[in-house]
Tab-separated table of C-alpha atoms in Angstrom:
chain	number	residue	atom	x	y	z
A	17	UNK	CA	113.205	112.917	110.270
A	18	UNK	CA	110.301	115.179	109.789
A	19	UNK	CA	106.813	116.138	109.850
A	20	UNK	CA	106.274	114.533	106.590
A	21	UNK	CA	108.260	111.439	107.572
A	22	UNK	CA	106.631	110.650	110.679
A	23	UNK	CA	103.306	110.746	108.916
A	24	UNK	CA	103.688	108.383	106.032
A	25	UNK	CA	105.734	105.832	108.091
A	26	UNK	CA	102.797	106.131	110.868
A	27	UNK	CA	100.292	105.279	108.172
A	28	UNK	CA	102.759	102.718	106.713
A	29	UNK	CA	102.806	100.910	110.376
A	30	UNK	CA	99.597	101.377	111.097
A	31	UNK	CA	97.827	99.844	108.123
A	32	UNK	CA	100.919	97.156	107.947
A	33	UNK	CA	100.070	96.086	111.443
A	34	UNK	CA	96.527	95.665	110.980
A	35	UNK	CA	97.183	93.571	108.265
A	36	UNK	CA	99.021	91.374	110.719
A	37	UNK	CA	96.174	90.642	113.043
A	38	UNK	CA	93.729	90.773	109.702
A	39	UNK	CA	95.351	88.337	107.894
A	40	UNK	CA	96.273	87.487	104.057
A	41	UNK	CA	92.412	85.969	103.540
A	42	UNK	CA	90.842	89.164	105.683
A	43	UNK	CA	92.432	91.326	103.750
A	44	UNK	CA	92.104	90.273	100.490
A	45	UNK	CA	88.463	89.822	101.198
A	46	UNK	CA	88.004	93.228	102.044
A	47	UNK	CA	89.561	94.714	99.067
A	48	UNK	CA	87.379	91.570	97.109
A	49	UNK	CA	84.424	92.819	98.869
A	50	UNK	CA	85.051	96.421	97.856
A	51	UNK	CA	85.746	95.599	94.475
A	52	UNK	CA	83.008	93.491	93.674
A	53	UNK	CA	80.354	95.372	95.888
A	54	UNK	CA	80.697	98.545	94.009
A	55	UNK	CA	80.781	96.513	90.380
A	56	UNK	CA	77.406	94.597	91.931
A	57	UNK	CA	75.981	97.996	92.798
A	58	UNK	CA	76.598	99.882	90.095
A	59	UNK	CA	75.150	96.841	87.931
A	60	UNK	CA	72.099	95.970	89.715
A	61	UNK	CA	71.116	99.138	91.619
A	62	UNK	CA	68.419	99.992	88.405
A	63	UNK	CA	66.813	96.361	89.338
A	64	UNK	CA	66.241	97.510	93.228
A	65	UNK	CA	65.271	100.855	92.480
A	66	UNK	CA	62.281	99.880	90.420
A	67	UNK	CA	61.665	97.105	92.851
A	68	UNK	CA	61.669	100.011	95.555
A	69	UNK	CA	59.388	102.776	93.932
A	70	UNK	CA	56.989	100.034	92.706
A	71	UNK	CA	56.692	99.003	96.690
A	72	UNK	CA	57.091	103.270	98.161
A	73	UNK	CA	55.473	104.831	95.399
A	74	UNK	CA	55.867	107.696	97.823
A	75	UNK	CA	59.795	107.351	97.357
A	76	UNK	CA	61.992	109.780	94.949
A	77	UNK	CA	63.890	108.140	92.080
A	78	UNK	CA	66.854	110.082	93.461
A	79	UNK	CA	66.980	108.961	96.546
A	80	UNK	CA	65.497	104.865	95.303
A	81	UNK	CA	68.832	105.161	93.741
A	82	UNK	CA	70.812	105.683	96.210
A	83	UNK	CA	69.011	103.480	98.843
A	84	UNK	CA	69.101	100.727	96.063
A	85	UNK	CA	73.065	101.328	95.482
A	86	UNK	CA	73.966	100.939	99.360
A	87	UNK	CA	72.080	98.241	99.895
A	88	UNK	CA	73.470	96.238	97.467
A	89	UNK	CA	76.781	97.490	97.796
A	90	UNK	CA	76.424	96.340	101.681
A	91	UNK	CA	74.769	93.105	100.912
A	92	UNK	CA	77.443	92.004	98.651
A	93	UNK	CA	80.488	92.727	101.677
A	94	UNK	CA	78.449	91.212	104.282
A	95	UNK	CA	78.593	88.025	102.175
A	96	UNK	CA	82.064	88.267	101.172
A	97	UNK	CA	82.873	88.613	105.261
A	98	UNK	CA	80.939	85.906	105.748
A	99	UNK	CA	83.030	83.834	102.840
A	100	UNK	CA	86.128	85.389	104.804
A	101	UNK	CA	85.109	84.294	108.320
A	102	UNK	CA	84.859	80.937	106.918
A	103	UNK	CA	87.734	80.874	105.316
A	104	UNK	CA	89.979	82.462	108.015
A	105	UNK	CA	88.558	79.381	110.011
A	106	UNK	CA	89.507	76.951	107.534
A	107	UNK	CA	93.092	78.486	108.348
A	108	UNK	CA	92.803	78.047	111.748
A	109	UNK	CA	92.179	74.776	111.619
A	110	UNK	CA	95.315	73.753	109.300
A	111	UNK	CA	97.794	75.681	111.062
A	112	UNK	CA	98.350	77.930	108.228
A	113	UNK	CA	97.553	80.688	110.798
A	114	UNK	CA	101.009	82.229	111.287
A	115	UNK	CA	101.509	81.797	107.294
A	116	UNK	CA	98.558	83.700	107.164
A	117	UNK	CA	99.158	86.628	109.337
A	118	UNK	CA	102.444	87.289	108.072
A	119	UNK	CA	100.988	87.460	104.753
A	120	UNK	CA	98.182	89.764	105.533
A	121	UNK	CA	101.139	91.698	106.962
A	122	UNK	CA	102.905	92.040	104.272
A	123	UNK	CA	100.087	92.417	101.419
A	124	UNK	CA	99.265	95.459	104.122
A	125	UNK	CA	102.533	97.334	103.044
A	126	UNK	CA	102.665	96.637	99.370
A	127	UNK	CA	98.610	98.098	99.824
A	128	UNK	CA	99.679	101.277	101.543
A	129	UNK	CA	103.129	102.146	100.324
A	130	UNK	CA	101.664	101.448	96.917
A	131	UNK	CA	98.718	103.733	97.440
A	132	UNK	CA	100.817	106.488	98.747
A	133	UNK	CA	103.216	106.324	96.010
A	134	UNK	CA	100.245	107.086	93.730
A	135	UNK	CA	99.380	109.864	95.714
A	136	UNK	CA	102.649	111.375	96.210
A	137	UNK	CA	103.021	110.847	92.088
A	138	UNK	CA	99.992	112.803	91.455
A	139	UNK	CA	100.548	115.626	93.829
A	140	UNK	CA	103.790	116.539	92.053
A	141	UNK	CA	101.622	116.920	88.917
A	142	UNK	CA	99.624	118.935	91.074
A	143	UNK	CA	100.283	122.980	89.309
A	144	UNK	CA	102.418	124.911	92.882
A	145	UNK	CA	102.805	121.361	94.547
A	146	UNK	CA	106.681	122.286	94.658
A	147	UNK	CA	105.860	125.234	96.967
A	148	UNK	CA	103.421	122.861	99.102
A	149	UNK	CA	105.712	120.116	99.226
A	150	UNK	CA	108.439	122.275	99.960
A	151	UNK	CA	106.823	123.778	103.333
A	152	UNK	CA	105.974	120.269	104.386
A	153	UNK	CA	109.861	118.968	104.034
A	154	UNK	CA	110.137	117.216	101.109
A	155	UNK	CA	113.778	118.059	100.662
A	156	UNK	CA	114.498	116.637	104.151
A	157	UNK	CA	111.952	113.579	104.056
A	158	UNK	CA	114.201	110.583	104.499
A	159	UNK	CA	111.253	108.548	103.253
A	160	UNK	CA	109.810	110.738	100.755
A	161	UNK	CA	111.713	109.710	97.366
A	162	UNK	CA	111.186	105.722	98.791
A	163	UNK	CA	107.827	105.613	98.958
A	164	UNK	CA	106.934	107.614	95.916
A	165	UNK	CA	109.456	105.478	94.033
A	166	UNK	CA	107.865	102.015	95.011
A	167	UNK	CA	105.120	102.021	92.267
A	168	UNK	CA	107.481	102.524	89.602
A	169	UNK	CA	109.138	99.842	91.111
A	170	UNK	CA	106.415	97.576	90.668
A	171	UNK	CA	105.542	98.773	87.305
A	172	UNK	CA	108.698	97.627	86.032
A	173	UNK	CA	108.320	94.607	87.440
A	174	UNK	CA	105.178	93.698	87.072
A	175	UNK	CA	103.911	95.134	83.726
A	176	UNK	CA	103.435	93.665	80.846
A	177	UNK	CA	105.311	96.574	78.675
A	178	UNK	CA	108.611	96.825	77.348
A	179	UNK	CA	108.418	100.547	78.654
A	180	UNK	CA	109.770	101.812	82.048
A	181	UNK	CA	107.589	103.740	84.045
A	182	UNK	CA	110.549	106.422	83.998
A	183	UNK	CA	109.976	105.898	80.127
A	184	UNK	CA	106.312	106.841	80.251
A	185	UNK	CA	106.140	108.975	82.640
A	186	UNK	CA	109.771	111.126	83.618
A	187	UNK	CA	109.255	111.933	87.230
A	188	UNK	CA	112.699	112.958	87.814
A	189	UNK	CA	112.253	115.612	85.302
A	190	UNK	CA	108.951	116.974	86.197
A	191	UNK	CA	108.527	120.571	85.929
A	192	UNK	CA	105.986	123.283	85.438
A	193	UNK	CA	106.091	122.528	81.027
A	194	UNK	CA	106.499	118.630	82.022
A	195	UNK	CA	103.160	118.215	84.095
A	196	UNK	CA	101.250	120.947	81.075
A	197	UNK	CA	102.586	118.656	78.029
A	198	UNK	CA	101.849	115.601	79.812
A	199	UNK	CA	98.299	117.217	80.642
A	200	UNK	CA	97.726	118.012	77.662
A	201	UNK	CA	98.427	114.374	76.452
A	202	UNK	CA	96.230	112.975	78.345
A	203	UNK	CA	93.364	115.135	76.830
């Protein structure tokens, strides 16, 4: 076990256990209120900067806009806490607690393992990642080729495709001319 192992299984038990005292309705939530607070914000933000100059005439457009964007972006995930509070109540009350909590637990892992699949997937696209990787340990990871194999995983299973990620996208054959033709594909 190395360097590189200790610090994706770390992150893996770190975010996995906060998901256990979070829960499956916190967490959701958050990644609800994330979701829908930068859609809201991105949407509305033109509304609220108008409002805003009209009221600070003193007040940049520049910076209306970005005043407008966080506040709407944080008014939209203080109500979706609120929603989860209440809901994470509602649990409480019909014992689902423990249901819940093992839930958020798990939901955690898929989250994180999922998200650092991605990453390690992109950094071998990365041009000299081999050299990078190699200094950190990839060779020796344990957990390396696990975790960056988990979103192909999921692909397969969830996607709608008659494809296999390994069909689309070859990552046991990426090389230097692999990671330029597919590049250059996706120009």
């Amino acid at each position: 076990m190395n360097y590189l192992d200790i610090s994706l299984l770390t992150i893996i038990t770190f975010i996995t256990i906060r998901g256990l005292f979070r829960g499956l309705i916190t967490e959701l939530m958050v990644l609800i209120a994330i979701i829908f607070g930068f859609v809201a914000a991105t949407s509305l933000h033109p509304y609220l900067m108008n409002y805003l100059v009209a009221i600070f005439p003193d007040l940049t457009e520049g910076v209306a806009r970005i005043i407008s964007f966080i506040l709407i972006f944080v008014a939209v995930n203080i109500i979706v806490r609120l929603i989860s509070l209440t809901l994470n109540k509602i649990a409480t009350f019909t014992f689902l607690q423990p249901v819940n909590k093992v839930a958020g637990a798990l939901f955690a892992f898929t989250k994180v393992t999922l998200l650092l699949s991605i990453i390690l997937i992109v950094i071998d696209f990365i041009p000299g990642s081999d050299l990078m990787m190699g200094k950190i340990g990839r060779t020796e990871s344990i957990s390396y080729q696990p975790i960056k194999k988990f979103a192909p995983f999921l692909w397969d299973i969830f996607a709608d495709s008659d494809n296999s990620f390994k069909d689309i996208i070859p990552l046991d054959k990426i090389n230097n001319d692999t990671k330029n033709k597919l590049l250059e594909n996706l120009r």
